[in-house]
Coordinates of C-alpha atoms in Angstrom, one line a residue:
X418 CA 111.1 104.3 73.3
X419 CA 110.8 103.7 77.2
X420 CA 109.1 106.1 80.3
X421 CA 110.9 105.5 83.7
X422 CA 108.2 105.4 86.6
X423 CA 108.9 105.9 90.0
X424 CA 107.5 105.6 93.3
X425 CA 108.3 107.0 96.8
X426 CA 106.8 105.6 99.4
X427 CA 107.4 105.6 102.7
X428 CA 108.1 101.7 103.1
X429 CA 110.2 101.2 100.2
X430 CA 111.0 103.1 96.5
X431 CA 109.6 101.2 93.2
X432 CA 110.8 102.1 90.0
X433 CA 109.7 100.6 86.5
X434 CA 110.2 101.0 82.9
X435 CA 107.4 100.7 80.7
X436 CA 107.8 100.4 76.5
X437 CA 105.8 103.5 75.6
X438 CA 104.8 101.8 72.5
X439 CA 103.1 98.5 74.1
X440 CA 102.1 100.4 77.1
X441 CA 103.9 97.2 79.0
X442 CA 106.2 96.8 82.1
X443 CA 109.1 95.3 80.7
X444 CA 111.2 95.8 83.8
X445 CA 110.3 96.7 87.6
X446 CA 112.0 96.6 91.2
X447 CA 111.8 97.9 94.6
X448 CA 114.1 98.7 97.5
X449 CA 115.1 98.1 100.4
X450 CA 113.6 95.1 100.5
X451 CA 112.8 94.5 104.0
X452 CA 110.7 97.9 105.2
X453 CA 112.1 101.2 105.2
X454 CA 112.8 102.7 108.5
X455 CA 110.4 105.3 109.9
X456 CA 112.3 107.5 112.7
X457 CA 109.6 107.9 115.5
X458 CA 111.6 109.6 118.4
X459 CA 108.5 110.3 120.2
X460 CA 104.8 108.5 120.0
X461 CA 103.3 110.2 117.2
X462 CA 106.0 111.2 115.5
X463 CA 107.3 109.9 112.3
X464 CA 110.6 111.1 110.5
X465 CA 112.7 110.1 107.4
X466 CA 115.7 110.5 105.6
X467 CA 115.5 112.1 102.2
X468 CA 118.7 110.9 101.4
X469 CA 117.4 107.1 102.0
X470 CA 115.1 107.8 99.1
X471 CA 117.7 108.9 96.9
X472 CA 119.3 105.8 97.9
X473 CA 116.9 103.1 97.2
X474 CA 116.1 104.7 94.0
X475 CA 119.2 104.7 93.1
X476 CA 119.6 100.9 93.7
X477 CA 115.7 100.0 91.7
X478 CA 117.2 102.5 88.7
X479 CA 120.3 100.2 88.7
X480 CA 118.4 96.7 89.4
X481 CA 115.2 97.7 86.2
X482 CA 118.8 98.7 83.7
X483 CA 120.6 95.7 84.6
X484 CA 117.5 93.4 83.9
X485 CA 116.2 94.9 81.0
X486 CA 119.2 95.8 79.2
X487 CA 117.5 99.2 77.8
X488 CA 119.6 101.9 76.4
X489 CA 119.7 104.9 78.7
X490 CA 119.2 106.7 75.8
X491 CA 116.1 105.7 74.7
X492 CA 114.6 106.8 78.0
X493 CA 112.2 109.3 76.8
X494 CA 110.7 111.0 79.8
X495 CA 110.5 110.2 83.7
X496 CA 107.5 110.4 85.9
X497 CA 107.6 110.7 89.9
X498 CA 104.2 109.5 92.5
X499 CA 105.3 109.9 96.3
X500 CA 104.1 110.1 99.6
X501 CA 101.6 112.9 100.3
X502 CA 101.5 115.5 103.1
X503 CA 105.4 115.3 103.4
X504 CA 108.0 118.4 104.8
X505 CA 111.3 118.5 103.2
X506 CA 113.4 121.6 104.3
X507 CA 116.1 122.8 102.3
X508 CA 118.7 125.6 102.5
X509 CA 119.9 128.0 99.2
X510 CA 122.3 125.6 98.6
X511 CA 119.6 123.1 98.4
X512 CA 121.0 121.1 100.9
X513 CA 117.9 119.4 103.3
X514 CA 118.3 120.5 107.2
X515 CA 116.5 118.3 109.0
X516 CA 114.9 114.7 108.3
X517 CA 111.4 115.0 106.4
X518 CA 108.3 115.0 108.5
X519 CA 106.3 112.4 106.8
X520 CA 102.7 111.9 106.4
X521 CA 101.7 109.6 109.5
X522 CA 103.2 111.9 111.9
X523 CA 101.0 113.7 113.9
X524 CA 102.5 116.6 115.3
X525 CA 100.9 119.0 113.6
X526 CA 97.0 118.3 114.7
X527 CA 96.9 120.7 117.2
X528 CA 98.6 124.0 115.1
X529 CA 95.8 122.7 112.6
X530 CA 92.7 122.8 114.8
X531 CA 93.9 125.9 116.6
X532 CA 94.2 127.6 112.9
X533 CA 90.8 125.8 112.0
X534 CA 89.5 128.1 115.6
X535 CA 90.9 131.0 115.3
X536 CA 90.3 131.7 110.9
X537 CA 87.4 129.7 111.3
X538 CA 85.0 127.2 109.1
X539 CA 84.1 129.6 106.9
X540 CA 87.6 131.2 105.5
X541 CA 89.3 127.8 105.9
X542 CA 87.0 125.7 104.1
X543 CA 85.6 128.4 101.6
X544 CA 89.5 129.2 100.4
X545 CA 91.6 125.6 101.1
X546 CA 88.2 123.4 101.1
X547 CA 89.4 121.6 104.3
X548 CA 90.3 121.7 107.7
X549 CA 94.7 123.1 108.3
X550 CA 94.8 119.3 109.4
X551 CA 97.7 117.2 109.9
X552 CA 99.0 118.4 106.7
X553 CA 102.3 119.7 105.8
X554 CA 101.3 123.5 106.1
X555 CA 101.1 122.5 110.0
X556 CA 104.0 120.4 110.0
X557 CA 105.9 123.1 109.5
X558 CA 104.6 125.5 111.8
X559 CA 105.5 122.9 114.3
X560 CA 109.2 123.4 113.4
X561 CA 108.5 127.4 113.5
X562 CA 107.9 126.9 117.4
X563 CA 110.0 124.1 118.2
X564 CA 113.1 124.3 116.2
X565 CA 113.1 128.2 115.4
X566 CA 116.8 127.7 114.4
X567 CA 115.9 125.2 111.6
X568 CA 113.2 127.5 111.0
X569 CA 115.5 130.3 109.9
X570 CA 117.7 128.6 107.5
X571 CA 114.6 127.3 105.5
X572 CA 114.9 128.7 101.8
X573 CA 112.3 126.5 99.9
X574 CA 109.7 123.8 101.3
X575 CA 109.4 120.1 99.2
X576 CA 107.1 117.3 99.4
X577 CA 108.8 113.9 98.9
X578 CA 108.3 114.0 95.1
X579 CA 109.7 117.6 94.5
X580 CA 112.6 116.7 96.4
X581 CA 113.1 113.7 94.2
X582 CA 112.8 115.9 90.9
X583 CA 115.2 118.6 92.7
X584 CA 117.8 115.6 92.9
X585 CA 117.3 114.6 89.0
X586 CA 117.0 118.0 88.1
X587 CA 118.2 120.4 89.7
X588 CA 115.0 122.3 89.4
X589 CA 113.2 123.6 92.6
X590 CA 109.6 123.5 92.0
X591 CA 106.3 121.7 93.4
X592 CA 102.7 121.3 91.4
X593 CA 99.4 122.8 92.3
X594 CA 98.4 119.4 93.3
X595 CA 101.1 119.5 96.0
X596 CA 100.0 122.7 97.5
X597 CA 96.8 121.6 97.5
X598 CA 97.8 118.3 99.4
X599 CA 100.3 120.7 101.7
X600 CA 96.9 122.8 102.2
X601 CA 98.7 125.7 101.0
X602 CA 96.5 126.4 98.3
X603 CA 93.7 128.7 97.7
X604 CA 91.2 127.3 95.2
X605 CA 89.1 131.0 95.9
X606 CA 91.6 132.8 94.3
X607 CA 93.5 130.5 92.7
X608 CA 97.0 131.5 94.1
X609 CA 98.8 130.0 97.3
X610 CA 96.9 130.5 100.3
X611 CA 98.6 134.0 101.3
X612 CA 95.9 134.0 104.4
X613 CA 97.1 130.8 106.0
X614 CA 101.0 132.2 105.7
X615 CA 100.2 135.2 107.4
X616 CA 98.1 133.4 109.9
X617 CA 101.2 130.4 110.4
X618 CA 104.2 133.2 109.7
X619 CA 105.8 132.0 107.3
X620 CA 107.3 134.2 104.5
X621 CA 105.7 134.1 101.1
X622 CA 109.0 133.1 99.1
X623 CA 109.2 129.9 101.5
X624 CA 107.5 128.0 98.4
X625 CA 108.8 126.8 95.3
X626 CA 108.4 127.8 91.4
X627 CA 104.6 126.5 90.8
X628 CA 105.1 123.8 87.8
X629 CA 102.4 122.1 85.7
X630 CA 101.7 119.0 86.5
X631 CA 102.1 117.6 82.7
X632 CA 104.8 119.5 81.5
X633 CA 109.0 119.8 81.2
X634 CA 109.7 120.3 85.0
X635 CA 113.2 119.8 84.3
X636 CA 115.8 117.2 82.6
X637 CA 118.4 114.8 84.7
X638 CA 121.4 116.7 85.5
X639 CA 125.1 114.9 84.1
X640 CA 125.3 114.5 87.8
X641 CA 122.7 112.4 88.4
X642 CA 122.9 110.7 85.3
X643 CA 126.3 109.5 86.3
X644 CA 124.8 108.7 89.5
X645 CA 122.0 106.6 88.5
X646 CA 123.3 104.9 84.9
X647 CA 120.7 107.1 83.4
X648 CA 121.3 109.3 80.0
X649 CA 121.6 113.1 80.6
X650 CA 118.7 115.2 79.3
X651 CA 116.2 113.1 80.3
X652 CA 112.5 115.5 80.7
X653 CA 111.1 115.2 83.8
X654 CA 107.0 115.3 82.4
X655 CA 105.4 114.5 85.9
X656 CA 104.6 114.6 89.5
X657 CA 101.9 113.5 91.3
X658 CA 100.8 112.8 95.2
X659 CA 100.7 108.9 95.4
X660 CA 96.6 108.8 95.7
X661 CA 95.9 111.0 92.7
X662 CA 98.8 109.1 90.9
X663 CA 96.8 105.8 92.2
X664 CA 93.7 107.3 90.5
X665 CA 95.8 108.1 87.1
X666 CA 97.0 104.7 87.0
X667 CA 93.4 103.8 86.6
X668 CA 92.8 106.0 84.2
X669 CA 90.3 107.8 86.6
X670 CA 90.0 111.6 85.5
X671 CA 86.8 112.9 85.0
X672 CA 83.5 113.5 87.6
X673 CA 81.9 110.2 88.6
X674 CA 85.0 108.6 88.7
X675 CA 86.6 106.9 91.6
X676 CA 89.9 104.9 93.1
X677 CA 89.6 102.8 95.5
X678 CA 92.8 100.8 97.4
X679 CA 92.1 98.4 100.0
X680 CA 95.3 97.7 102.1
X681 CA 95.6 97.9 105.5
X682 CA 93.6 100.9 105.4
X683 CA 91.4 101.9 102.4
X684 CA 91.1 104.9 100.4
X685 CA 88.3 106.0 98.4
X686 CA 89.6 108.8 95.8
X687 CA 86.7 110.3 93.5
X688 CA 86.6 113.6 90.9
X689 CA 84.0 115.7 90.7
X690 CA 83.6 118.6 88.5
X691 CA 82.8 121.6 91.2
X692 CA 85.1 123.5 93.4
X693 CA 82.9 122.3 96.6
X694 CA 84.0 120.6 100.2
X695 CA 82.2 119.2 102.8
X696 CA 81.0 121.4 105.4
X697 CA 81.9 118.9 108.5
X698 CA 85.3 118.1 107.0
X699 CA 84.9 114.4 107.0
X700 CA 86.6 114.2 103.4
X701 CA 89.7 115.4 102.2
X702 CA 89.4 117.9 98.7
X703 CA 92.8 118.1 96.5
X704 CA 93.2 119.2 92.8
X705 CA 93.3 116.3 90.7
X706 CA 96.5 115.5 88.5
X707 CA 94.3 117.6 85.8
X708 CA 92.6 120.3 87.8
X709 CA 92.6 123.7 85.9
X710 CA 90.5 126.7 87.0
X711 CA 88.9 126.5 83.7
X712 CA 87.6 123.4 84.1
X713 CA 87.8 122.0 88.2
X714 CA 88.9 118.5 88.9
X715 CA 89.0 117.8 92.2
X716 CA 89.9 114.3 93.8
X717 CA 87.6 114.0 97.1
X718 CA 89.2 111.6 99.4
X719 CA 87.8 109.4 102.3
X720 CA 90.3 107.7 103.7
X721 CA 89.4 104.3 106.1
X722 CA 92.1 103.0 108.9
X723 CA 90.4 100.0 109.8
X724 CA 90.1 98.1 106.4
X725 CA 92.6 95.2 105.6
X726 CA 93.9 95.2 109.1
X727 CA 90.3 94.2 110.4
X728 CA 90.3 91.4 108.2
X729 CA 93.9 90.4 108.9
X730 CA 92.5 90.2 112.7
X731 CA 89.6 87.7 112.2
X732 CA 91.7 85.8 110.0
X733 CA 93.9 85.4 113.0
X734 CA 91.6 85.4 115.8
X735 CA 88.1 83.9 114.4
X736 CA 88.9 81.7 110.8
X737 CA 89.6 78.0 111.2
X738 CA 93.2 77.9 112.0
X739 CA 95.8 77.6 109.1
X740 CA 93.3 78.7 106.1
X741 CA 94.7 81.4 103.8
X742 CA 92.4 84.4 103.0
X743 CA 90.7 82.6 99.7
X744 CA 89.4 79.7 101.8
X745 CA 88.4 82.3 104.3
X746 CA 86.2 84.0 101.7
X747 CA 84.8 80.9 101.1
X748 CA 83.9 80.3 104.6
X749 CA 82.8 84.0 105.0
X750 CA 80.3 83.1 101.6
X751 CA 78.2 80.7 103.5
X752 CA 76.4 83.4 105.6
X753 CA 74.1 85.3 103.5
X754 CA 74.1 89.0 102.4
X755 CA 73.9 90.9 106.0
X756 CA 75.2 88.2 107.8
X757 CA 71.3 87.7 109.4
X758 CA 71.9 90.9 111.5
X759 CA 75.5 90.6 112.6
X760 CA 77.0 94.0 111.7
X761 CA 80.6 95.3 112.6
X762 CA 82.1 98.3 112.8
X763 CA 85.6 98.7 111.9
X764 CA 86.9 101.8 113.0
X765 CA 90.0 99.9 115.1
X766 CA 92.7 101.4 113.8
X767 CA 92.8 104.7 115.1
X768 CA 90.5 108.0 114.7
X769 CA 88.9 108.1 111.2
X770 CA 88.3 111.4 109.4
X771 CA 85.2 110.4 107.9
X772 CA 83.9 110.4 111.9
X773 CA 85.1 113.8 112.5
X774 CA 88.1 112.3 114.3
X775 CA 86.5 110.3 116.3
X776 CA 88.5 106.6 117.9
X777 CA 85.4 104.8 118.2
X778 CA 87.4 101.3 118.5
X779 CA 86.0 98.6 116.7
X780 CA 83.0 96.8 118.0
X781 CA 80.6 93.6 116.8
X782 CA 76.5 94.2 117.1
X783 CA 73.8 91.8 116.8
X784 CA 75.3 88.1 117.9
X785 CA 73.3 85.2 118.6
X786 CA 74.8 82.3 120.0
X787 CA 72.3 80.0 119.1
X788 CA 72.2 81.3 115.8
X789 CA 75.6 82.9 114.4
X790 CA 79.0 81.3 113.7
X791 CA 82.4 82.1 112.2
X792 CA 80.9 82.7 108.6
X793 CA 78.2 85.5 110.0
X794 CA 81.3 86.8 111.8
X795 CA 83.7 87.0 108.8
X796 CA 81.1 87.8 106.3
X797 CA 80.2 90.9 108.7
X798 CA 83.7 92.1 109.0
X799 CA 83.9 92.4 105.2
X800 CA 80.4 94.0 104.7
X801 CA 81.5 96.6 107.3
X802 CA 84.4 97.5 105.6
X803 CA 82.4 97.9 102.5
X804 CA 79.5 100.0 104.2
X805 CA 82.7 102.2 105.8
X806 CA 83.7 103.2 102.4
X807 CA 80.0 103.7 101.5
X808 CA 79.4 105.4 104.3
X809 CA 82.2 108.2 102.9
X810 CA 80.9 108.0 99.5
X811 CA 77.4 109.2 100.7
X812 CA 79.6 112.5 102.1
X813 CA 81.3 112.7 98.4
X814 CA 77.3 112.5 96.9
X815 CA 76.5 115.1 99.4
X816 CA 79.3 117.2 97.3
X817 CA 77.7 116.4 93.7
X818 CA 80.1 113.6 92.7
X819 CA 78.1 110.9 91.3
X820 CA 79.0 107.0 91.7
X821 CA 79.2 105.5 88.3
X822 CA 82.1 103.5 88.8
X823 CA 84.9 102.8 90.9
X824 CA 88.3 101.2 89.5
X825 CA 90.3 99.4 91.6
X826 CA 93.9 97.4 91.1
X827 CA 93.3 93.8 91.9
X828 CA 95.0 93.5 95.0
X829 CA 94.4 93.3 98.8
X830 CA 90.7 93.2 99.8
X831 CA 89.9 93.4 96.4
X832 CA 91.0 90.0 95.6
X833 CA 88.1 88.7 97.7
X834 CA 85.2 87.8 95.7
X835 CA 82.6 89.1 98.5
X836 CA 84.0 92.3 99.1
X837 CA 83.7 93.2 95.7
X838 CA 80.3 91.9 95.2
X839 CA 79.0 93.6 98.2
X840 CA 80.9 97.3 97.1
X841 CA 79.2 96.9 93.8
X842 CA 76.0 95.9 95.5
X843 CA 75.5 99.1 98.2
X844 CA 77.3 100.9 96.1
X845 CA 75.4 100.6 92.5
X846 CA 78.2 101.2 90.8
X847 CA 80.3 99.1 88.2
X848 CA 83.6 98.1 89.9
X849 CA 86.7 97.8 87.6
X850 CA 89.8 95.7 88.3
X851 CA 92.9 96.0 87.2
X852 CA 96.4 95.2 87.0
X853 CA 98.4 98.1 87.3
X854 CA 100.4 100.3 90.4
X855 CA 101.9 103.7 90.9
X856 CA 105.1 103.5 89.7
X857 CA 103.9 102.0 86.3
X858 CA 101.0 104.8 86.5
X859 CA 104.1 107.7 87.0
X860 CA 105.6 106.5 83.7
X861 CA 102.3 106.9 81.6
X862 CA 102.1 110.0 83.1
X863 CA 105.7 111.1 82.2
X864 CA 104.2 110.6 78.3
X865 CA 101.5 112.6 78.3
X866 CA 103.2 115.2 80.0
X867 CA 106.3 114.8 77.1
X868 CA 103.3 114.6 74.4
X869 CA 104.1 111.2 73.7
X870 CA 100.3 110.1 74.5
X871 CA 97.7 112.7 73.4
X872 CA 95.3 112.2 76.2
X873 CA 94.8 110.1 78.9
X874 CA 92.7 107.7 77.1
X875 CA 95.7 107.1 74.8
X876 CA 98.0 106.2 77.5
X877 CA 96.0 104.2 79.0
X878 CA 94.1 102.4 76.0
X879 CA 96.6 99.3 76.6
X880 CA 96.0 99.4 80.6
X881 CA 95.2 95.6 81.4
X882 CA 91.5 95.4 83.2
X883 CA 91.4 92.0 84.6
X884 CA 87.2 91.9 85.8
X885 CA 84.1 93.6 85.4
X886 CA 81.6 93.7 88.7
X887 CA 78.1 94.6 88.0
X888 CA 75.5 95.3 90.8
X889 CA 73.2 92.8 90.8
X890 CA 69.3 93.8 90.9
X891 CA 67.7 91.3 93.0
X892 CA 70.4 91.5 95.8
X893 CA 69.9 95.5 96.1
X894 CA 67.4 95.6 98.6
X895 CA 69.4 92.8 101.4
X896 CA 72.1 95.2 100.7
X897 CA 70.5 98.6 101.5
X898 CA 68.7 96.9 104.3
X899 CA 72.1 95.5 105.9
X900 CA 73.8 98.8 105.1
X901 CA 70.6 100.8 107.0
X902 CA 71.2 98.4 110.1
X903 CA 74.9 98.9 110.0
X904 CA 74.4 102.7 109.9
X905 CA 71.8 102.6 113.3
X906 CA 74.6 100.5 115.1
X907 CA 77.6 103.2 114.3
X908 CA 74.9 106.0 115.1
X909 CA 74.5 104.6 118.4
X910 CA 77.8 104.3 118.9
X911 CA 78.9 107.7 117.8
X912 CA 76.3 108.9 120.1
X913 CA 78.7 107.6 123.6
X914 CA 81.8 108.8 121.9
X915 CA 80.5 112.5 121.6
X916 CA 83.1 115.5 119.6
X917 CA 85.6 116.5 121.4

């Protein structure tokens, strides 16, 4: 017995089938294999083909059957994690009308903070527990001006993952999850955010059937069987945005919890138990893959643009020339905790939420040049990454969540010794590694939504964890005092950048 996992991202689609009895990968692939292409017509703007995805999942089904020589037929369920904050528009006949508006594009911002103005904090934050945003609500009200004509032939609006089941299916439908992540969702009253419709005009059939997110959402179609060289009848058990889905394939559910993904930027994704939200709107609040109104999950998000990228920079601008990033973690090592005073900010990559949408640019505080050399400067650029994500976990402690542990997949920045040691040491928390990604994550998800696993705990009981981290005790205070100087530096500069 198999589940078939898949992943939509927005550089490439990853598909893998994992034996539902092991709880192992026996098969995975991923096109294209150079990067997908993002359409950007104009700066900001960021477009893509639904029909690529299609495509390249298409080609990872065939590559995953070919290699692991699996009978269709003893596929038992599929499960789907995709890009968040997506717009795919489709007509009655189900055919898409325009190329999806995908998550990096920002066109939306200023239909967002208008709607933020005018309904105000209060409404906004009280019913969708954040900010309209960049998020796909506004996305599409940017079509309702601009492209009124498109606008009018809308039947149903997708995110990138309901699009996907549509195609296996045949079934419309999206999650409460996804409305939550399209900010069409009102956790007040439990029911899509009528207010925000009025407010944006758009009509209230406009959204799909509301599915659970562990459940039958549909079965493969003989069409796209045939397609795909997969069996017809094939449940669909689940969908999930790609960072709740991260968090699942950690086997992080319940309050106290938290993802973390350190790539080119970093995410910090952890549940707490209360229906709350931050009232400066410097985190993101979705429902968590098992968010009921009986009993609230909700993943609280801070999401960090200059993570990985800031290290890539020193490594090309500051490390001894021709070292790989191990041996500049070994160099960065030599310089004690706090780097004696050297403290950088990272915030280089754009405005960062957890600033209020600031674009503070990245700067370096505290240099010596009698005193300080590459090590201070590359242990510093990791420490600031680390006192970043700490600095949006303090917002997410402000909300109730307490930091217990954080899981992590062992990959990226959390390869590198130091920046693990230093989360785990401002943090107090128990870091978790493990080996393990989305797609893989969608297919345990696909059995407990077909009742294969009984819980969470079952599914993941086999889920391979790599390396424990403990906070150590004696290093606790260097790390608080670093973090405390580190904090004074980015107050001082937040201070010149005022709100705008």
């Amino acid at each position: 017995m198999y589940l078939l996992g898949y992943d939509i991202g927005s550089s490439s689609v990853k598909a893998s089938l994992v034996s539902a009895d092991t709880g192992k990968c026996v098969s995975t692939a991923f096109f294209p294999k150079t990067e997908a292409e993002i359409i950007s017509v104009r700066t900001g703007w960021a477009e893509q083909h639904p029909s690529e995805w299609w495509k390249h999942l298409r080609e990872a089904t065939e590559a995953i059957m070919a290699e692991s020589k699996v009978d269709p037929r003893d596929i038992s369920a599929i499960g789907i994690s995709y890009q968040m904050h997506g717009l795919v528009c489709i007509d009655s006949a189900c055919n898409v009308i325009r190329p999806a508006i995908i998550w990096c594009d920002s066109r939306g911002v200023p239909y967002g903070e208008k709607a933020f103005g005018e309904l105000g904090a209060d409404l906004c934050l009280g019913h969708l527990l954040n900010s309209p945003g960049n998020f796909t609500a506004t996305k599409l009200a940017w079509i309702k001006e601009n492209e009124p004509e498109q606008f009018d032939r809308i039947w149903k609006i997708l995110l990138p993952g309901d699009y996907i089941a549509m195609r296996l299916t045949g079934r419309v439908a999206t999650t409460v999850s996804g409305l939550s992540e399209m900010m069409l969702w009102d956790f007040k009253e439990g029911a899509p955010a009528a207010f925000l419709m009025d407010y944006l005009g758009f009509p209230a059939d406009i959204l799909p059937e509301i599915v659970p997110t562990f459940s039958v959402q549909g079965t493969v179609t003989a069409e796209a069987a045939a397609e795909l060289g997969l069996a017809e009848g094939i449940p669909v058990t689940y969908r999930a945005g790609d960072q709740p889905n991260n968090a699942l394939s950690l086997n992080v559910f319940n309050p106290g919890e938290v993802a973390s993904t350190a790539g080119t930027s970093g995410v910090v994704y952890g549940i707490i138990g209360d229906v709350s939200y931050d009232p400066q709107s410097r985190v993101n609040n979705f429902a968590h893959v098992n968010h009921t109104t009986a009993e609230p999950r909700l993943g609280v998000m801070t999401c960090i643009s200059g993570t990985g990228i800031l290290n890539s920079w020193m490594k090309r601008n500051v490390a001894p020339e021709g070292i790989g990033y191990a041996e500049m973690n070994d160099v960065a090592s030599q310089a004690p905790i706090g780097a004696e005073g050297v403290s950088i900010l990272p915030f280089g990559n754009g405005a960062e939420r957890a600033l209020r949408n600031r674009e503070t640019g990245s700067s370096i505080h505290g240099v010596n040049f009698l005193r300080h050399n590459k090590s201070h400067l590359l242990r510093a650029a990791q420490e600031g990454i680390v006192f970043s994500f700490m600095y949006g976990m303090e917002v997410m402690q402000q909300m109730g969540m307490k930091l217990n542990k954080i899981h992590a997949g062992h990959a990226n920045m959390f390869l590198s010794p130091l920046f693990r040691e230093t989360l785990a040491g401002v943090s107090g928390a128990t870091i978790e590694l493990f080996n393990t990604d989305g797609s893989v994550g969608a297919a345990k998800g696909a059995g407990i939504g077909a009742g294969i696993y009984r819980d969470n705990n079952e599914a993941f009981a086999t889920l391979d964890r790599i390396e424990i981290i403990e906070p150590v005790a004696a290093d606790a205070a260097a790390y608080a005092e670093a973090y405390a100087l580190w904090k004074e530096r980015l107050a001082a500069v937040m201070a010149q950048n005022p709100e705008n």
